[in-house]
PDB file of C-alpha atoms in Angstrom:
ATOM      1  CA  MET A   1       6.172  39.529 -33.175  1.00  0.00           C
ATOM      2  CA  ILE A   2       8.182  42.253 -31.471  1.00  0.00           C
ATOM      3  CA  ALA A   3       6.118  44.866 -29.616  1.00  0.00           C
ATOM      4  CA  ILE A   4       5.896  48.365 -31.102  1.00  0.00           C
ATOM      5  CA  TRP A   5       5.876  51.301 -28.696  1.00  0.00           C
ATOM      6  CA  GLY A   6       4.461  54.412 -30.348  1.00  0.00           C
ATOM      7  CA  ILE A   7       5.831  57.738 -29.099  1.00  0.00           C
ATOM      8  CA  VAL A   8       3.355  60.396 -27.943  1.00  0.00           C
ATOM      9  CA  ASN A   9       5.305  63.564 -27.097  1.00  0.00           C
ATOM     10  CA  VAL A  10       3.186  66.076 -25.183  1.00  0.00           C
ATOM     11  CA  THR A  11       5.966  68.656 -25.297  1.00  0.00           C
ATOM     12  CA  PRO A  12       6.662  71.930 -27.109  1.00  0.00           C
ATOM     13  CA  ASP A  13      10.336  71.132 -27.745  1.00  0.00           C
ATOM     14  CA  SER A  14      10.758  67.517 -28.829  1.00  0.00           C
ATOM     15  CA  PHE A  15      13.722  67.027 -31.146  1.00  0.00           C
ATOM     16  CA  SER A  16      11.577  65.096 -33.643  1.00  0.00           C
ATOM     17  CA  ASP A  17       8.098  66.600 -33.773  1.00  0.00           C
ATOM     18  CA  GLY A  18       8.581  70.037 -32.250  1.00  0.00           C
ATOM     19  CA  GLY A  19       5.340  70.446 -30.340  1.00  0.00           C
ATOM     20  CA  ALA A  20       3.019  69.052 -33.000  1.00  0.00           C
ATOM     21  CA  HIS A  21       1.084  67.186 -30.297  1.00  0.00           C
ATOM     22  CA  PHE A  22       1.492  69.577 -27.355  1.00  0.00           C
ATOM     23  CA  ASP A  23      -2.244  70.225 -27.149  1.00  0.00           C
ATOM     24  CA  PRO A  24      -3.862  67.326 -25.219  1.00  0.00           C
ATOM     25  CA  GLU A  25      -6.512  66.737 -27.880  1.00  0.00           C
ATOM     26  CA  ALA A  26      -3.833  66.598 -30.568  1.00  0.00           C
ATOM     27  CA  ALA A  27      -1.796  64.185 -28.452  1.00  0.00           C
ATOM     28  CA  ILE A  28      -4.818  61.931 -27.889  1.00  0.00           C
ATOM     29  CA  ALA A  29      -5.596  61.927 -31.606  1.00  0.00           C
ATOM     30  CA  HIS A  30      -1.973  61.115 -32.394  1.00  0.00           C
ATOM     31  CA  GLY A  31      -2.004  58.217 -29.939  1.00  0.00           C
ATOM     32  CA  ARG A  32      -5.117  56.824 -31.593  1.00  0.00           C
ATOM     33  CA  ARG A  33      -3.448  57.063 -35.011  1.00  0.00           C
ATOM     34  CA  LEU A  34      -0.419  55.225 -33.695  1.00  0.00           C
ATOM     35  CA  SER A  35      -2.667  52.448 -32.369  1.00  0.00           C
ATOM     36  CA  ALA A  36      -4.405  52.208 -35.735  1.00  0.00           C
ATOM     37  CA  ASP A  37      -0.990  52.001 -37.404  1.00  0.00           C
ATOM     38  CA  GLY A  38       0.098  49.034 -35.297  1.00  0.00           C
ATOM     39  CA  ALA A  39       1.494  50.407 -32.041  1.00  0.00           C
ATOM     40  CA  THR A  40       0.870  47.957 -29.201  1.00  0.00           C
ATOM     41  CA  VAL A  41       2.002  50.384 -26.475  1.00  0.00           C
ATOM     42  CA  LEU A  42       1.572  54.166 -26.401  1.00  0.00           C
ATOM     43  CA  ASP A  43       4.480  55.864 -24.611  1.00  0.00           C
ATOM     44  CA  VAL A  44       3.323  59.274 -23.366  1.00  0.00           C
ATOM     45  CA  GLY A  45       5.962  61.799 -22.269  1.00  0.00           C
ATOM     46  CA  GLY A  46       5.664  65.337 -20.953  1.00  0.00           C
ATOM     47  CA  GLU A  47       9.330  66.357 -20.903  1.00  0.00           C
ATOM     48  CA  SER A  48      11.809  66.342 -23.755  1.00  0.00           C
ATOM     49  CA  THR A  49      14.995  64.336 -23.241  1.00  0.00           C
ATOM     50  CA  ARG A  50      16.763  65.754 -26.281  1.00  0.00           C
ATOM     51  CA  PRO A  51      20.391  66.828 -25.730  1.00  0.00           C
ATOM     52  CA  GLY A  52      20.519  70.161 -23.915  1.00  0.00           C
ATOM     53  CA  SER A  53      16.852  70.155 -22.922  1.00  0.00           C
ATOM     54  CA  GLU A  54      15.789  71.715 -19.628  1.00  0.00           C
ATOM     55  CA  PRO A  55      13.608  69.905 -17.058  1.00  0.00           C
ATOM     56  CA  VAL A  56      10.053  71.177 -16.566  1.00  0.00           C
ATOM     57  CA  GLY A  57       9.214  69.943 -13.053  1.00  0.00           C
ATOM     58  CA  ALA A  58       6.677  67.400 -11.859  1.00  0.00           C
ATOM     59  CA  ASP A  59       3.645  69.708 -11.718  1.00  0.00           C
ATOM     60  CA  GLU A  60       3.980  70.792 -15.337  1.00  0.00           C
ATOM     61  CA  GLU A  61       4.837  67.283 -16.501  1.00  0.00           C
ATOM     62  CA  ILE A  62       1.708  65.916 -14.801  1.00  0.00           C
ATOM     63  CA  ARG A  63      -0.428  68.698 -16.260  1.00  0.00           C
ATOM     64  CA  ARG A  64       0.742  67.739 -19.734  1.00  0.00           C
ATOM     65  CA  VAL A  65       0.287  63.976 -19.566  1.00  0.00           C
ATOM     66  CA  GLU A  66      -2.479  63.094 -17.113  1.00  0.00           C
ATOM     67  CA  ALA A  67      -5.513  63.703 -19.331  1.00  0.00           C
ATOM     68  CA  VAL A  68      -3.798  62.171 -22.354  1.00  0.00           C
ATOM     69  CA  ILE A  69      -2.988  58.977 -20.462  1.00  0.00           C
ATOM     70  CA  ALA A  70      -6.502  58.754 -19.031  1.00  0.00           C
ATOM     71  CA  ALA A  71      -8.139  59.147 -22.446  1.00  0.00           C
ATOM     72  CA  LEU A  72      -5.909  56.616 -24.216  1.00  0.00           C
ATOM     73  CA  ALA A  73      -6.216  54.111 -21.366  1.00  0.00           C
ATOM     74  CA  ALA A  74      -9.997  54.517 -21.501  1.00  0.00           C
ATOM     75  CA  ASP A  75      -9.802  53.517 -25.173  1.00  0.00           C
ATOM     76  CA  GLY A  76      -8.268  50.229 -24.049  1.00  0.00           C
ATOM     77  CA  ALA A  77      -4.718  51.063 -25.125  1.00  0.00           C
ATOM     78  CA  VAL A  78      -1.719  49.859 -23.160  1.00  0.00           C
ATOM     79  CA  VAL A  79      -0.186  53.153 -22.037  1.00  0.00           C
ATOM     80  CA  SER A  80       3.332  53.815 -20.803  1.00  0.00           C
ATOM     81  CA  VAL A  81       4.418  57.020 -19.094  1.00  0.00           C
ATOM     82  CA  ASP A  82       7.850  58.291 -20.072  1.00  0.00           C
ATOM     83  CA  THR A  83       9.079  59.875 -16.831  1.00  0.00           C
ATOM     84  CA  TYR A  84      11.865  59.663 -14.270  1.00  0.00           C
ATOM     85  CA  ARG A  85       9.823  61.334 -11.495  1.00  0.00           C
ATOM     86  CA  ALA A  86       8.041  59.381  -8.756  1.00  0.00           C
ATOM     87  CA  ALA A  87       5.187  61.906  -8.506  1.00  0.00           C
ATOM     88  CA  THR A  88       4.473  61.772 -12.232  1.00  0.00           C
ATOM     89  CA  ALA A  89       4.661  57.982 -12.243  1.00  0.00           C
ATOM     90  CA  ALA A  90       2.151  57.752  -9.389  1.00  0.00           C
ATOM     91  CA  THR A  91      -0.297  60.094 -11.109  1.00  0.00           C
ATOM     92  CA  ALA A  92       0.103  58.285 -14.422  1.00  0.00           C
ATOM     93  CA  ILE A  93      -0.557  54.894 -12.831  1.00  0.00           C
ATOM     94  CA  ALA A  94      -3.698  56.273 -11.211  1.00  0.00           C
ATOM     95  CA  ALA A  95      -4.771  57.588 -14.630  1.00  0.00           C
ATOM     96  CA  GLY A  96      -4.364  54.144 -16.217  1.00  0.00           C
ATOM     97  CA  ALA A  97      -0.723  53.756 -17.279  1.00  0.00           C
ATOM     98  CA  ARG A  98       0.456  50.138 -17.294  1.00  0.00           C
ATOM     99  CA  ILE A  99       4.182  50.811 -17.775  1.00  0.00           C
ATOM    100  CA  VAL A 100       6.616  53.325 -16.293  1.00  0.00           C
ATOM    101  CA  ASN A 101       9.396  54.085 -18.770  1.00  0.00           C
ATOM    102  CA  ASP A 102      12.205  55.669 -16.732  1.00  0.00           C
ATOM    103  CA  VAL A 103      15.179  56.762 -18.831  1.00  0.00           C
ATOM    104  CA  SER A 104      17.234  57.139 -15.652  1.00  0.00           C
ATOM    105  CA  GLY A 105      16.506  53.677 -14.260  1.00  0.00           C
ATOM    106  CA  GLY A 106      15.730  55.124 -10.838  1.00  0.00           C
ATOM    107  CA  LEU A 107      18.892  57.222 -10.577  1.00  0.00           C
ATOM    108  CA  ALA A 108      17.182  60.592 -11.031  1.00  0.00           C
ATOM    109  CA  ASP A 109      14.465  59.953  -8.428  1.00  0.00           C
ATOM    110  CA  PRO A 110      14.956  56.745  -6.408  1.00  0.00           C
ATOM    111  CA  GLY A 111      11.427  57.066  -5.041  1.00  0.00           C
ATOM    112  CA  ILE A 112      10.096  55.924  -8.400  1.00  0.00           C
ATOM    113  CA  LEU A 113      11.166  52.379  -7.534  1.00  0.00           C
ATOM    114  CA  ASP A 114       8.846  52.360  -4.524  1.00  0.00           C
ATOM    115  CA  VAL A 115       5.978  53.742  -6.609  1.00  0.00           C
ATOM    116  CA  VAL A 116       6.365  50.976  -9.174  1.00  0.00           C
ATOM    117  CA  ALA A 117       6.857  48.279  -6.526  1.00  0.00           C
ATOM    118  CA  ALA A 118       3.611  49.299  -4.811  1.00  0.00           C
ATOM    119  CA  SER A 119       1.699  48.847  -8.071  1.00  0.00           C
ATOM    120  CA  ASP A 120       1.384  46.044 -10.579  1.00  0.00           C
ATOM    121  CA  VAL A 121       2.823  47.950 -13.558  1.00  0.00           C
ATOM    122  CA  GLU A 122       5.896  47.136 -15.610  1.00  0.00           C
ATOM    123  CA  TYR A 123       9.114  49.133 -15.299  1.00  0.00           C
ATOM    124  CA  ALA A 124      11.410  49.994 -18.196  1.00  0.00           C
ATOM    125  CA  ILE A 125      14.910  50.808 -16.977  1.00  0.00           C
ATOM    126  CA  GLY A 126      16.956  53.049 -19.236  1.00  0.00           C
ATOM    127  CA  HIS A 127      20.759  53.197 -19.281  1.00  0.00           C
ATOM    128  CA  TRP A 128      21.640  56.669 -18.016  1.00  0.00           C
ATOM    129  CA  ARG A 129      24.750  58.549 -16.959  1.00  0.00           C
ATOM    130  CA  GLY A 130      23.195  61.903 -16.156  1.00  0.00           C
ATOM    131  CA  PRO A 131      20.789  64.595 -17.381  1.00  0.00           C
ATOM    132  CA  SER A 132      20.416  65.479 -21.042  1.00  0.00           C
ATOM    133  CA  ALA A 133      22.176  68.806 -20.563  1.00  0.00           C
ATOM    134  CA  ASP A 134      25.592  67.215 -20.080  1.00  0.00           C
ATOM    135  CA  MET A 135      25.216  63.546 -20.960  1.00  0.00           C
ATOM    136  CA  TYR A 136      27.687  63.565 -23.869  1.00  0.00           C
ATOM    137  CA  ALA A 137      30.487  64.541 -21.494  1.00  0.00           C
ATOM    138  CA  LYS A 138      30.006  61.109 -19.928  1.00  0.00           C
ATOM    139  CA  ALA A 139      30.172  59.144 -23.178  1.00  0.00           C
ATOM    140  CA  GLN A 140      33.441  57.428 -22.265  1.00  0.00           C
ATOM    141  CA  TYR A 141      33.641  53.651 -22.735  1.00  0.00           C
ATOM    142  CA  GLU A 142      36.216  50.920 -23.261  1.00  0.00           C
ATOM    143  CA  ARG A 143      33.733  48.148 -24.202  1.00  0.00           C
ATOM    144  CA  ILE A 144      30.442  49.962 -24.540  1.00  0.00           C
ATOM    145  CA  ALA A 145      27.971  47.072 -24.707  1.00  0.00           C
ATOM    146  CA  ARG A 146      29.631  45.261 -21.826  1.00  0.00           C
ATOM    147  CA  GLU A 147      29.681  48.411 -19.680  1.00  0.00           C
ATOM    148  CA  VAL A 148      26.082  49.305 -20.526  1.00  0.00           C
ATOM    149  CA  ALA A 149      24.987  45.766 -19.639  1.00  0.00           C
ATOM    150  CA  ALA A 150      26.848  45.910 -16.321  1.00  0.00           C
ATOM    151  CA  GLU A 151      25.275  49.248 -15.399  1.00  0.00           C
ATOM    152  CA  LEU A 152      21.815  48.018 -16.387  1.00  0.00           C
ATOM    153  CA  ARG A 153      22.341  44.921 -14.253  1.00  0.00           C
ATOM    154  CA  GLU A 154      23.008  47.180 -11.260  1.00  0.00           C
ATOM    155  CA  ARG A 155      19.799  49.106 -11.867  1.00  0.00           C
ATOM    156  CA  ALA A 156      17.799  45.900 -12.318  1.00  0.00           C
ATOM    157  CA  GLU A 157      19.179  44.663  -9.002  1.00  0.00           C
ATOM    158  CA  ALA A 158      18.090  47.931  -7.370  1.00  0.00           C
ATOM    159  CA  ALA A 159      14.603  47.421  -8.780  1.00  0.00           C
ATOM    160  CA  LEU A 160      14.505  43.847  -7.507  1.00  0.00           C
ATOM    161  CA  SER A 161      15.632  45.017  -4.063  1.00  0.00           C
ATOM    162  CA  ALA A 162      12.809  47.572  -4.052  1.00  0.00           C
ATOM    163  CA  GLY A 163      10.309  44.768  -4.600  1.00  0.00           C
ATOM    164  CA  ILE A 164       9.752  44.900  -8.360  1.00  0.00           C
ATOM    165  CA  PRO A 165       9.558  41.328  -9.707  1.00  0.00           C
ATOM    166  CA  ALA A 166      11.907  40.340 -12.526  1.00  0.00           C
ATOM    167  CA  GLU A 167       8.984  39.586 -14.843  1.00  0.00           C
ATOM    168  CA  ARG A 168       7.936  43.245 -14.648  1.00  0.00           C
ATOM    169  CA  ILE A 169      11.380  44.614 -15.570  1.00  0.00           C
ATOM    170  CA  ILE A 170      12.357  45.745 -19.073  1.00  0.00           C
ATOM    171  CA  LEU A 171      15.861  46.971 -19.944  1.00  0.00           C
ATOM    172  CA  ASP A 172      16.631  49.756 -22.424  1.00  0.00           C
ATOM    173  CA  PRO A 173      20.284  50.227 -23.461  1.00  0.00           C
ATOM    174  CA  GLY A 174      19.621  53.938 -23.935  1.00  0.00           C
ATOM    175  CA  VAL A 175      20.662  54.486 -27.539  1.00  0.00           C
ATOM    176  CA  GLY A 176      21.684  58.136 -27.844  1.00  0.00           C
ATOM    177  CA  PHE A 177      21.867  58.732 -24.095  1.00  0.00           C
ATOM    178  CA  ALA A 178      25.480  59.430 -23.086  1.00  0.00           C
ATOM    179  CA  LYS A 179      26.522  57.804 -26.343  1.00  0.00           C
ATOM    180  CA  ALA A 180      27.856  59.582 -29.388  1.00  0.00           C
ATOM    181  CA  GLY A 181      27.821  58.655 -33.066  1.00  0.00           C
ATOM    182  CA  GLN A 182      29.498  55.332 -33.726  1.00  0.00           C
ATOM    183  CA  GLN A 183      29.196  54.278 -30.084  1.00  0.00           C
ATOM    184  CA  ASN A 184      25.499  53.671 -30.726  1.00  0.00           C
ATOM    185  CA  TRP A 185      26.207  51.367 -33.657  1.00  0.00           C
ATOM    186  CA  GLU A 186      28.776  49.473 -31.619  1.00  0.00           C
ATOM    187  CA  LEU A 187      26.226  49.052 -28.821  1.00  0.00           C
ATOM    188  CA  LEU A 188      23.569  47.781 -31.235  1.00  0.00           C
ATOM    189  CA  ARG A 189      25.988  45.335 -32.876  1.00  0.00           C
ATOM    190  CA  ASP A 190      26.662  43.835 -29.453  1.00  0.00           C
ATOM    191  CA  LEU A 191      23.087  43.984 -28.146  1.00  0.00           C
ATOM    192  CA  GLY A 192      23.505  40.391 -27.052  1.00  0.00           C
ATOM    193  CA  GLU A 193      25.424  41.654 -24.019  1.00  0.00           C
ATOM    194  CA  VAL A 194      22.155  43.215 -22.834  1.00  0.00           C
ATOM    195  CA  THR A 195      19.735  40.477 -23.890  1.00  0.00           C
ATOM    196  CA  ALA A 196      21.977  37.933 -22.126  1.00  0.00           C
ATOM    197  CA  LEU A 197      20.950  39.489 -18.798  1.00  0.00           C
ATOM    198  CA  GLY A 198      17.669  37.601 -19.155  1.00  0.00           C
ATOM    199  CA  TYR A 199      15.232  40.511 -19.094  1.00  0.00           C
ATOM    200  CA  ARG A 200      13.050  41.794 -21.925  1.00  0.00           C
ATOM    201  CA  VAL A 201      14.858  44.485 -23.910  1.00  0.00           C
ATOM    202  CA  LEU A 202      13.437  47.686 -25.400  1.00  0.00           C
ATOM    203  CA  VAL A 203      15.386  49.439 -28.184  1.00  0.00           C
ATOM    204  CA  GLY A 204      14.765  53.079 -29.105  1.00  0.00           C
ATOM    205  CA  THR A 205      16.556  54.388 -32.195  1.00  0.00           C
ATOM    206  CA  SER A 206      13.741  56.418 -33.719  1.00  0.00           C
ATOM    207  CA  ARG A 207      14.855  59.503 -35.659  1.00  0.00           C
ATOM    208  CA  LYS A 208      17.951  59.835 -33.489  1.00  0.00           C
ATOM    209  CA  ARG A 209      20.957  61.838 -34.524  1.00  0.00           C
ATOM    210  CA  PHE A 210      23.329  58.879 -34.792  1.00  0.00           C
ATOM    211  CA  LEU A 211      21.397  57.667 -37.855  1.00  0.00           C
ATOM    212  CA  GLU A 212      23.116  60.471 -39.760  1.00  0.00           C
ATOM    213  CA  THR A 213      26.345  58.463 -39.655  1.00  0.00           C
ATOM    214  CA  ALA A 214      24.643  55.942 -41.945  1.00  0.00           C
ATOM    215  CA  LEU A 215      22.432  58.277 -43.994  1.00  0.00           C
ATOM    216  CA  GLY A 216      24.562  61.377 -44.329  1.00  0.00           C
ATOM    217  CA  GLU A 217      24.107  64.849 -42.905  1.00  0.00           C
ATOM    218  CA  ALA A 218      20.594  66.093 -41.997  1.00  0.00           C
ATOM    219  CA  PRO A 219      18.427  63.360 -43.529  1.00  0.00           C
ATOM    220  CA  SER A 220      14.709  64.069 -43.839  1.00  0.00           C
ATOM    221  CA  ARG A 221      12.192  62.742 -41.338  1.00  0.00           C
ATOM    222  CA  GLU A 222      11.010  60.205 -43.920  1.00  0.00           C
ATOM    223  CA  ARG A 223      14.545  58.855 -44.376  1.00  0.00           C
ATOM    224  CA  ARG A 224      15.038  58.664 -40.611  1.00  0.00           C
ATOM    225  CA  ASP A 225      11.771  56.732 -40.304  1.00  0.00           C
ATOM    226  CA  LEU A 226      12.941  54.295 -42.980  1.00  0.00           C
ATOM    227  CA  ALA A 227      16.252  53.841 -41.155  1.00  0.00           C
ATOM    228  CA  THR A 228      14.334  53.347 -37.906  1.00  0.00           C
ATOM    229  CA  ALA A 229      12.213  50.622 -39.503  1.00  0.00           C
ATOM    230  CA  VAL A 230      15.373  48.818 -40.611  1.00  0.00           C
ATOM    231  CA  THR A 231      16.850  49.022 -37.113  1.00  0.00           C
ATOM    232  CA  SER A 232      13.547  47.648 -35.769  1.00  0.00           C
ATOM    233  CA  VAL A 233      13.991  44.518 -37.882  1.00  0.00           C
ATOM    234  CA  LEU A 234      17.624  44.180 -36.853  1.00  0.00           C
ATOM    235  CA  ALA A 235      16.733  44.692 -33.175  1.00  0.00           C
ATOM    236  CA  ALA A 236      14.120  41.944 -33.442  1.00  0.00           C
ATOM    237  CA  ARG A 237      16.700  39.602 -34.947  1.00  0.00           C
ATOM    238  CA  ALA A 238      19.093  40.484 -32.122  1.00  0.00           C
ATOM    239  CA  GLY A 239      16.538  39.426 -29.513  1.00  0.00           C
ATOM    240  CA  ALA A 240      14.799  42.684 -28.565  1.00  0.00           C
ATOM    241  CA  HIS A 241      11.332  42.403 -27.047  1.00  0.00           C
ATOM    242  CA  ALA A 242      10.162  45.852 -28.211  1.00  0.00           C
ATOM    243  CA  VAL A 243      11.104  48.932 -30.224  1.00  0.00           C
ATOM    244  CA  ARG A 244      10.095  52.527 -29.509  1.00  0.00           C
ATOM    245  CA  VAL A 245       9.239  54.507 -32.643  1.00  0.00           C
ATOM    246  CA  HIS A 246       7.573  57.636 -33.977  1.00  0.00           C
ATOM    247  CA  ASP A 247       6.216  55.983 -37.151  1.00  0.00           C
ATOM    248  CA  ALA A 248       4.434  52.775 -36.137  1.00  0.00           C
ATOM    249  CA  ARG A 249       3.230  51.939 -39.632  1.00  0.00           C
ATOM    250  CA  ALA A 250       6.694  51.907 -41.223  1.00  0.00           C
ATOM    251  CA  THR A 251       8.033  49.687 -38.454  1.00  0.00           C
ATOM    252  CA  ARG A 252       4.984  47.394 -38.552  1.00  0.00           C
ATOM    253  CA  ASP A 253       5.395  46.946 -42.305  1.00  0.00           C
ATOM    254  CA  ALA A 254       9.140  46.315 -42.084  1.00  0.00           C
ATOM    255  CA  LEU A 255       8.614  43.688 -39.385  1.00  0.00           C
ATOM    256  CA  ALA A 256       5.845  42.043 -41.419  1.00  0.00           C
ATOM    257  CA  VAL A 257       8.084  41.825 -44.496  1.00  0.00           C
ATOM    258  CA  ALA A 258      10.916  40.358 -42.424  1.00  0.00           C
ATOM    259  CA  ALA A 259       8.525  37.795 -40.917  1.00  0.00           C
ATOM    260  CA  ALA A 260       7.285  36.789 -44.396  1.00  0.00           C
ATOM    261  CA  TRP A 261      10.881  36.447 -45.603  1.00  0.00           C
ATOM    262  CA  GLU A 262      11.681  34.182 -42.665  1.00  0.00           C
ATOM    263  CA  GLY A 263       8.472  32.181 -43.062  1.00  0.00           C
ATOM    264  CA  VAL A 264       7.066  33.255 -39.717  1.00  0.00           C
ATOM    265  CA  ALA A 265       3.275  33.386 -39.526  1.00  0.00           C
TER     266      ALA A 265
END
């Protein structure tokens, strides 16, 4: 079955949970709930990537995530660190993280490639065209899925050149990053352009703004979670290896129902 990455935001300004887990103890408890609800990876982030968000710097990011990662890893969870900074990645790996989830794919801080290469962790490469503050200005595409796949291929080649083996690379088409409204749906419809590259693919649609184009203006969190669960099933059918979600239980249940429908044990 497709892997479920549960989101643990250790931030005061996340677009989806607004600091509910900013306290380390609250973040650790939330991670444990996600594991109990079916998350197979816990993705811990210390900086919001919502549109217009401001960077916090490596020292603050590390302060937010280090203890949370260490505690969850000590529980036996597979922990990912959501960062684009080499210093944060190195600290997170030392604390027990097994995956570095870099939304910039090494473009924001090229040194992160060397950090990952020197370890044995996996590396998730996000499609990125610049910081959150101005990313929508770069949402210009002719054939979005084809262009996203080509840009991800370039970043995968950079990772390979840095010494990261192909089997440790995961590609994320970056739904919502430098993509507006219907562009995200077009990208998801043609996800095969990305899966055809031969790497595992991670899809993150959870609670994102583009879901409003299907649900109507300002849907509740519960409706966004339901929509996310549906996209998780569709992503699995399109060949995704993993989905990144806020509500692990809803996605786990949706995937289980789809598997029963298809007669998959």
